[in-house]
Amino acid sequence: MAGSLDDLALVRRGFVQDASASELYAAAEIARARRDPALYDDLVTCLNRLADDVNLGGIRLHTVWTLTSALHRTLVADQKHGSKTLTPEQLIAGRKMLARLVENPRVLADKPDTPLKGVRGPAKWAGDWIEKALNAQPKPVT
């Protein structure tokens, strides 16, 4: 069903602060399946808001993992399989958010023995794609 949605506003409503946990999870699953760069800013904003809260806004770690995985898949779709539409500013905002997210106490406590199986896994992979994309940007001539 995620691929056939024409109106991304329905998905975006799940990312807003007053959305319920179930609406957020549904939006995360749809974003993960769609891999649509048009949702990149929404994912970064939502994850940034959650990272600001020591308790991740009370959201389940699985939902945070799904959001982070959606961000990773969106980056792969844009950078490897797409037209590379994300700007350096968007990529830098994503990098800053990921740095804060992985320092969140709940994220740090997520699967401490195998951190890449928790939220830190897709956060690392998303960060790798961001760095790859930023390094591929044309350098200004000086």
Short mmCIF file of N, CA and C in Angstrom, two decimals:
data_model
loop_
_atom_site.label_atom_id
_atom_site.label_comp_id
_atom_site.label_asym_id
_atom_site.label_seq_id
_atom_site.Cartn_x
_atom_site.Cartn_y
_atom_site.Cartn_z
N MET A 1 0.81 -1.19 0.00
CA MET A 1 0.00 0.00 0.00
C MET A 1 0.86 1.27 0.00
N ALA A 2 2.04 1.22 0.65
CA ALA A 2 2.89 2.41 0.77
C ALA A 2 3.27 2.99 -0.59
N GLY A 3 3.56 2.12 -1.55
CA GLY A 3 3.98 2.59 -2.86
C GLY A 3 2.89 3.25 -3.66
N SER A 4 1.64 2.97 -3.34
CA SER A 4 0.55 3.52 -4.12
C SER A 4 -0.03 4.80 -3.54
N LEU A 5 0.48 5.26 -2.42
CA LEU A 5 -0.01 6.50 -1.83
C LEU A 5 0.38 7.68 -2.71
N ASP A 6 -0.61 8.49 -3.06
CA ASP A 6 -0.34 9.68 -3.86
C ASP A 6 -0.11 10.91 -2.99
N ASP A 7 -0.70 10.91 -1.81
CA ASP A 7 -0.67 12.08 -0.95
C ASP A 7 0.27 11.85 0.23
N LEU A 8 1.46 12.44 0.17
CA LEU A 8 2.42 12.29 1.25
C LEU A 8 2.02 13.06 2.51
N ALA A 9 1.03 13.94 2.39
CA ALA A 9 0.57 14.68 3.56
C ALA A 9 0.04 13.72 4.62
N LEU A 10 -0.54 12.62 4.19
CA LEU A 10 -1.03 11.63 5.15
C LEU A 10 0.12 11.04 5.95
N VAL A 11 1.23 10.80 5.30
CA VAL A 11 2.42 10.26 5.98
C VAL A 11 3.03 11.33 6.87
N ARG A 12 3.15 12.52 6.34
CA ARG A 12 3.77 13.61 7.10
C ARG A 12 3.04 13.91 8.40
N ARG A 13 1.73 13.72 8.42
CA ARG A 13 0.97 13.95 9.66
C ARG A 13 1.41 13.01 10.77
N GLY A 14 1.92 11.85 10.41
CA GLY A 14 2.40 10.92 11.41
C GLY A 14 3.71 11.34 12.06
N PHE A 15 4.42 12.26 11.44
CA PHE A 15 5.71 12.71 11.96
C PHE A 15 5.62 13.92 12.88
N VAL A 16 4.45 14.54 12.97
CA VAL A 16 4.33 15.76 13.77
C VAL A 16 4.31 15.43 15.26
N GLN A 17 4.61 16.42 16.07
CA GLN A 17 4.78 16.21 17.50
C GLN A 17 3.54 15.65 18.19
N ASP A 18 2.37 16.06 17.78
CA ASP A 18 1.17 15.59 18.48
C ASP A 18 0.57 14.31 17.90
N ALA A 19 1.28 13.67 16.99
CA ALA A 19 0.80 12.39 16.44
C ALA A 19 0.91 11.32 17.51
N SER A 20 0.02 10.36 17.46
CA SER A 20 0.08 9.26 18.42
C SER A 20 1.25 8.34 18.07
N ALA A 21 1.60 7.50 19.02
CA ALA A 21 2.69 6.54 18.78
C ALA A 21 2.37 5.61 17.62
N SER A 22 1.11 5.22 17.50
CA SER A 22 0.73 4.32 16.39
C SER A 22 0.76 5.05 15.05
N GLU A 23 0.38 6.33 15.03
CA GLU A 23 0.47 7.11 13.78
C GLU A 23 1.93 7.29 13.37
N LEU A 24 2.79 7.53 14.36
CA LEU A 24 4.21 7.69 14.07
C LEU A 24 4.79 6.39 13.53
N TYR A 25 4.44 5.28 14.14
CA TYR A 25 4.95 3.99 13.67
C TYR A 25 4.47 3.70 12.24
N ALA A 26 3.20 3.97 11.97
CA ALA A 26 2.66 3.74 10.62
C ALA A 26 3.39 4.61 9.61
N ALA A 27 3.62 5.88 9.95
CA ALA A 27 4.35 6.78 9.05
C ALA A 27 5.78 6.29 8.83
N ALA A 28 6.41 5.79 9.89
CA ALA A 28 7.78 5.28 9.78
C ALA A 28 7.83 4.07 8.86
N GLU A 29 6.88 3.16 9.00
CA GLU A 29 6.84 1.97 8.14
C GLU A 29 6.61 2.34 6.68
N ILE A 30 5.71 3.30 6.45
CA ILE A 30 5.45 3.74 5.08
C ILE A 30 6.69 4.39 4.49
N ALA A 31 7.35 5.27 5.27
CA ALA A 31 8.56 5.93 4.79
C ALA A 31 9.66 4.91 4.52
N ARG A 32 9.75 3.88 5.35
CA ARG A 32 10.77 2.84 5.16
C ARG A 32 10.51 2.06 3.87
N ALA A 33 9.25 1.79 3.59
CA ALA A 33 8.90 1.05 2.37
C ALA A 33 9.03 1.91 1.12
N ARG A 34 8.65 3.18 1.21
CA ARG A 34 8.66 4.07 0.04
C ARG A 34 10.06 4.51 -0.37
N ARG A 35 10.90 4.79 0.61
CA ARG A 35 12.26 5.29 0.34
C ARG A 35 12.24 6.56 -0.51
N ASP A 36 11.34 7.44 -0.19
CA ASP A 36 11.11 8.64 -0.99
C ASP A 36 11.90 9.83 -0.43
N PRO A 37 12.85 10.38 -1.21
CA PRO A 37 13.62 11.53 -0.73
C PRO A 37 12.75 12.72 -0.34
N ALA A 38 11.53 12.78 -0.82
CA ALA A 38 10.63 13.87 -0.43
C ALA A 38 10.29 13.82 1.06
N LEU A 39 10.51 12.67 1.71
CA LEU A 39 10.23 12.53 3.14
C LEU A 39 11.48 12.72 4.00
N TYR A 40 12.63 12.95 3.38
CA TYR A 40 13.89 13.06 4.12
C TYR A 40 13.82 14.12 5.22
N ASP A 41 13.41 15.33 4.88
CA ASP A 41 13.37 16.41 5.87
C ASP A 41 12.41 16.08 7.01
N ASP A 42 11.30 15.44 6.69
CA ASP A 42 10.34 15.05 7.73
C ASP A 42 10.95 14.05 8.69
N LEU A 43 11.68 13.07 8.14
CA LEU A 43 12.34 12.08 8.97
C LEU A 43 13.39 12.73 9.87
N VAL A 44 14.21 13.61 9.31
CA VAL A 44 15.25 14.28 10.08
C VAL A 44 14.64 15.13 11.18
N THR A 45 13.60 15.88 10.87
CA THR A 45 12.94 16.73 11.86
C THR A 45 12.34 15.89 12.98
N CYS A 46 11.67 14.82 12.63
CA CYS A 46 11.05 13.96 13.63
C CYS A 46 12.12 13.32 14.52
N LEU A 47 13.14 12.74 13.93
CA LEU A 47 14.21 12.11 14.71
C LEU A 47 14.96 13.14 15.56
N ASN A 48 15.11 14.34 15.06
CA ASN A 48 15.75 15.42 15.82
C ASN A 48 14.94 15.73 17.07
N ARG A 49 13.63 15.82 16.91
CA ARG A 49 12.75 16.10 18.04
C ARG A 49 12.85 14.98 19.08
N LEU A 50 12.85 13.73 18.62
CA LEU A 50 12.95 12.61 19.54
C LEU A 50 14.31 12.59 20.24
N ALA A 51 15.38 12.89 19.50
CA ALA A 51 16.73 12.89 20.08
C ALA A 51 16.88 13.94 21.17
N ASP A 52 16.10 15.02 21.08
CA ASP A 52 16.14 16.09 22.09
C ASP A 52 15.66 15.62 23.45
N ASP A 53 14.84 14.59 23.49
CA ASP A 53 14.23 14.11 24.72
C ASP A 53 15.01 12.92 25.26
N VAL A 54 15.39 12.97 26.51
CA VAL A 54 16.15 11.88 27.14
C VAL A 54 15.41 10.56 26.99
N ASN A 55 14.08 10.62 27.00
CA ASN A 55 13.25 9.42 26.89
C ASN A 55 12.71 9.20 25.48
N LEU A 56 13.29 9.87 24.49
CA LEU A 56 12.85 9.76 23.09
C LEU A 56 11.35 9.99 22.93
N GLY A 57 10.83 10.91 23.72
CA GLY A 57 9.41 11.23 23.64
C GLY A 57 8.50 10.09 24.06
N GLY A 58 9.05 9.11 24.76
CA GLY A 58 8.26 7.96 25.18
C GLY A 58 7.97 6.98 24.07
N ILE A 59 8.62 7.16 22.92
CA ILE A 59 8.38 6.30 21.76
C ILE A 59 9.20 5.02 21.91
N ARG A 60 8.62 3.90 21.51
CA ARG A 60 9.31 2.61 21.57
C ARG A 60 10.59 2.64 20.73
N LEU A 61 11.60 1.94 21.19
CA LEU A 61 12.86 1.87 20.46
C LEU A 61 12.67 1.26 19.08
N HIS A 62 11.74 0.32 18.95
CA HIS A 62 11.51 -0.28 17.63
C HIS A 62 11.02 0.79 16.64
N THR A 63 10.20 1.72 17.10
CA THR A 63 9.73 2.80 16.23
C THR A 63 10.89 3.71 15.85
N VAL A 64 11.75 4.03 16.81
CA VAL A 64 12.92 4.86 16.52
C VAL A 64 13.83 4.14 15.53
N TRP A 65 14.01 2.82 15.72
CA TRP A 65 14.80 2.03 14.78
C TRP A 65 14.18 2.09 13.38
N THR A 66 12.85 1.97 13.29
CA THR A 66 12.16 2.01 12.00
C THR A 66 12.34 3.37 11.33
N LEU A 67 12.24 4.45 12.10
CA LEU A 67 12.46 5.79 11.56
C LEU A 67 13.90 5.94 11.03
N THR A 68 14.85 5.46 11.81
CA THR A 68 16.25 5.57 11.43
C THR A 68 16.55 4.69 10.21
N SER A 69 15.94 3.52 10.16
CA SER A 69 16.08 2.65 8.99
C SER A 69 15.45 3.30 7.76
N ALA A 70 14.32 3.97 7.95
CA ALA A 70 13.68 4.68 6.83
C ALA A 70 14.60 5.77 6.30
N LEU A 71 15.28 6.47 7.21
CA LEU A 71 16.24 7.50 6.78
C LEU A 71 17.38 6.85 5.99
N HIS A 72 17.91 5.76 6.49
CA HIS A 72 18.99 5.05 5.80
C HIS A 72 18.54 4.62 4.41
N ARG A 73 17.39 3.99 4.31
CA ARG A 73 16.90 3.51 3.01
C ARG A 73 16.62 4.66 2.05
N THR A 74 16.15 5.78 2.60
CA THR A 74 15.88 6.96 1.78
C THR A 74 17.19 7.50 1.20
N LEU A 75 18.23 7.53 2.02
CA LEU A 75 19.54 7.97 1.53
C LEU A 75 20.07 7.05 0.44
N VAL A 76 19.94 5.75 0.62
CA VAL A 76 20.38 4.80 -0.40
C VAL A 76 19.61 5.02 -1.69
N ALA A 77 18.29 5.17 -1.56
CA ALA A 77 17.46 5.38 -2.75
C ALA A 77 17.87 6.65 -3.50
N ASP A 78 18.16 7.71 -2.76
CA ASP A 78 18.53 8.97 -3.39
C ASP A 78 19.94 8.93 -3.96
N GLN A 79 20.89 8.43 -3.20
CA GLN A 79 22.29 8.50 -3.60
C GLN A 79 22.73 7.39 -4.54
N LYS A 80 22.22 6.20 -4.35
CA LYS A 80 22.67 5.07 -5.16
C LYS A 80 21.74 4.80 -6.34
N HIS A 81 20.45 4.89 -6.09
CA HIS A 81 19.47 4.51 -7.11
C HIS A 81 18.70 5.70 -7.67
N GLY A 82 18.92 6.88 -7.14
CA GLY A 82 18.10 8.02 -7.53
C GLY A 82 18.89 9.10 -8.23
N SER A 83 18.34 10.29 -8.17
CA SER A 83 18.94 11.41 -8.90
C SER A 83 19.75 12.33 -8.00
N LYS A 84 20.04 11.89 -6.79
CA LYS A 84 20.85 12.66 -5.85
C LYS A 84 20.27 14.06 -5.66
N THR A 85 19.04 14.09 -5.19
CA THR A 85 18.32 15.35 -5.03
C THR A 85 18.58 16.05 -3.70
N LEU A 86 19.14 15.34 -2.72
CA LEU A 86 19.36 15.95 -1.42
C LEU A 86 20.52 16.94 -1.49
N THR A 87 20.30 18.10 -0.88
CA THR A 87 21.31 19.16 -0.92
C THR A 87 22.34 18.95 0.19
N PRO A 88 23.51 19.58 0.06
CA PRO A 88 24.49 19.50 1.14
C PRO A 88 23.92 19.97 2.49
N GLU A 89 23.07 20.99 2.46
CA GLU A 89 22.47 21.49 3.69
C GLU A 89 21.59 20.42 4.35
N GLN A 90 20.81 19.71 3.53
CA GLN A 90 19.97 18.64 4.06
C GLN A 90 20.83 17.53 4.64
N LEU A 91 21.89 17.18 3.94
CA LEU A 91 22.77 16.11 4.39
C LEU A 91 23.46 16.49 5.70
N ILE A 92 23.90 17.72 5.82
CA ILE A 92 24.56 18.18 7.04
C ILE A 92 23.57 18.18 8.20
N ALA A 93 22.33 18.60 7.95
CA ALA A 93 21.30 18.55 9.00
C ALA A 93 21.08 17.12 9.46
N GLY A 94 21.07 16.18 8.53
CA GLY A 94 20.92 14.77 8.88
C GLY A 94 22.10 14.27 9.69
N ARG A 95 23.29 14.68 9.31
CA ARG A 95 24.50 14.26 10.04
C ARG A 95 24.47 14.78 11.48
N LYS A 96 24.08 16.05 11.66
CA LYS A 96 24.00 16.63 13.01
C LYS A 96 22.96 15.90 13.85
N MET A 97 21.83 15.60 13.25
CA MET A 97 20.78 14.90 13.99
C MET A 97 21.26 13.52 14.41
N LEU A 98 21.90 12.78 13.50
CA LEU A 98 22.38 11.43 13.82
C LEU A 98 23.40 11.46 14.95
N ALA A 99 24.27 12.45 14.97
CA ALA A 99 25.25 12.56 16.05
C ALA A 99 24.55 12.73 17.39
N ARG A 100 23.48 13.49 17.42
CA ARG A 100 22.72 13.68 18.66
C ARG A 100 21.92 12.44 19.02
N LEU A 101 21.35 11.79 18.02
CA LEU A 101 20.53 10.61 18.26
C LEU A 101 21.35 9.49 18.89
N VAL A 102 22.53 9.23 18.37
CA VAL A 102 23.33 8.11 18.90
C VAL A 102 23.88 8.40 20.29
N GLU A 103 23.84 9.65 20.73
CA GLU A 103 24.26 10.01 22.08
C GLU A 103 23.10 10.02 23.08
N ASN A 104 21.88 9.80 22.59
CA ASN A 104 20.72 9.75 23.48
C ASN A 104 20.88 8.57 24.45
N PRO A 105 20.61 8.77 25.73
CA PRO A 105 20.80 7.69 26.70
C PRO A 105 20.03 6.41 26.39
N ARG A 106 18.81 6.53 25.90
CA ARG A 106 18.05 5.32 25.56
C ARG A 106 18.65 4.61 24.36
N VAL A 107 19.14 5.36 23.40
CA VAL A 107 19.78 4.75 22.22
C VAL A 107 21.07 4.07 22.64
N LEU A 108 21.84 4.71 23.51
CA LEU A 108 23.08 4.11 24.00
C LEU A 108 22.82 2.81 24.76
N ALA A 109 21.68 2.72 25.43
CA ALA A 109 21.33 1.51 26.19
C ALA A 109 20.70 0.43 25.32
N ASP A 110 20.40 0.76 24.07
CA ASP A 110 19.76 -0.19 23.16
C ASP A 110 20.79 -1.20 22.65
N LYS A 111 20.63 -2.44 23.05
CA LYS A 111 21.50 -3.55 22.63
C LYS A 111 22.98 -3.21 22.83
N PRO A 112 23.40 -2.98 24.08
CA PRO A 112 24.79 -2.58 24.32
C PRO A 112 25.82 -3.62 23.87
N ASP A 113 25.46 -4.90 23.86
CA ASP A 113 26.40 -5.93 23.44
C ASP A 113 26.52 -6.03 21.92
N THR A 114 25.45 -5.67 21.21
CA THR A 114 25.44 -5.69 19.74
C THR A 114 24.78 -4.41 19.23
N PRO A 115 25.46 -3.28 19.40
CA PRO A 115 24.82 -1.99 19.10
C PRO A 115 24.34 -1.83 17.67
N LEU A 116 24.97 -2.50 16.71
CA LEU A 116 24.53 -2.34 15.32
C LEU A 116 23.21 -3.03 15.05
N LYS A 117 22.74 -3.86 15.98
CA LYS A 117 21.42 -4.47 15.82
C LYS A 117 20.32 -3.59 16.41
N GLY A 118 20.71 -2.55 17.10
CA GLY A 118 19.77 -1.59 17.64
C GLY A 118 19.70 -0.36 16.76
N VAL A 119 19.25 0.74 17.33
CA VAL A 119 19.10 2.00 16.59
C VAL A 119 20.43 2.47 16.01
N ARG A 120 21.53 2.17 16.69
CA ARG A 120 22.83 2.65 16.22
C ARG A 120 23.25 2.01 14.89
N GLY A 121 22.67 0.87 14.54
CA GLY A 121 22.98 0.24 13.25
C GLY A 121 22.54 1.10 12.08
N PRO A 122 21.22 1.32 11.93
CA PRO A 122 20.80 2.16 10.80
C PRO A 122 21.30 3.60 10.91
N ALA A 123 21.56 4.07 12.14
CA ALA A 123 22.13 5.41 12.29
C ALA A 123 23.54 5.46 11.69
N LYS A 124 24.33 4.42 11.94
CA LYS A 124 25.68 4.35 11.38
C LYS A 124 25.62 4.28 9.86
N TRP A 125 24.76 3.41 9.34
CA TRP A 125 24.67 3.23 7.89
C TRP A 125 24.16 4.49 7.20
N ALA A 126 23.19 5.17 7.83
CA ALA A 126 22.71 6.44 7.28
C ALA A 126 23.85 7.46 7.28
N GLY A 127 24.60 7.51 8.38
CA GLY A 127 25.73 8.42 8.46
C GLY A 127 26.79 8.14 7.41
N ASP A 128 27.02 6.85 7.15
CA ASP A 128 27.98 6.48 6.10
C ASP A 128 27.54 7.01 4.74
N TRP A 129 26.24 6.88 4.44
CA TRP A 129 25.73 7.37 3.16
C TRP A 129 25.77 8.88 3.08
N ILE A 130 25.53 9.55 4.21
CA ILE A 130 25.63 11.01 4.22
C ILE A 130 27.06 11.44 3.92
N GLU A 131 28.02 10.81 4.57
CA GLU A 131 29.43 11.15 4.32
C GLU A 131 29.81 10.89 2.87
N LYS A 132 29.36 9.76 2.35
CA LYS A 132 29.64 9.42 0.95
C LYS A 132 29.06 10.49 0.02
N ALA A 133 27.84 10.91 0.30
CA ALA A 133 27.18 11.93 -0.54
C ALA A 133 27.89 13.27 -0.43
N LEU A 134 28.28 13.65 0.79
CA LEU A 134 28.98 14.92 0.96
C LEU A 134 30.36 14.89 0.29
N ASN A 135 31.04 13.78 0.37
CA ASN A 135 32.35 13.66 -0.27
C ASN A 135 32.26 13.67 -1.79
N ALA A 136 31.11 13.30 -2.33
CA ALA A 136 30.91 13.29 -3.78
C ALA A 136 30.52 14.65 -4.33
N GLN A 137 30.24 15.60 -3.44
CA GLN A 137 29.85 16.94 -3.88
C GLN A 137 31.04 17.60 -4.58
N PRO A 138 30.76 18.35 -5.65
CA PRO A 138 31.85 19.06 -6.33
C PRO A 138 32.49 20.07 -5.37
N LYS A 139 33.80 20.10 -5.40
CA LYS A 139 34.55 21.03 -4.56
C LYS A 139 34.63 22.38 -5.27
N PRO A 140 34.45 23.48 -4.52
CA PRO A 140 34.57 24.79 -5.16
C PRO A 140 36.00 25.04 -5.65
N VAL A 141 36.08 25.70 -6.77
CA VAL A 141 37.38 26.02 -7.35
C VAL A 141 37.91 27.26 -6.64
N THR A 142 39.13 27.16 -6.15
CA THR A 142 39.72 28.32 -5.45
C THR A 142 40.95 28.81 -6.16
#
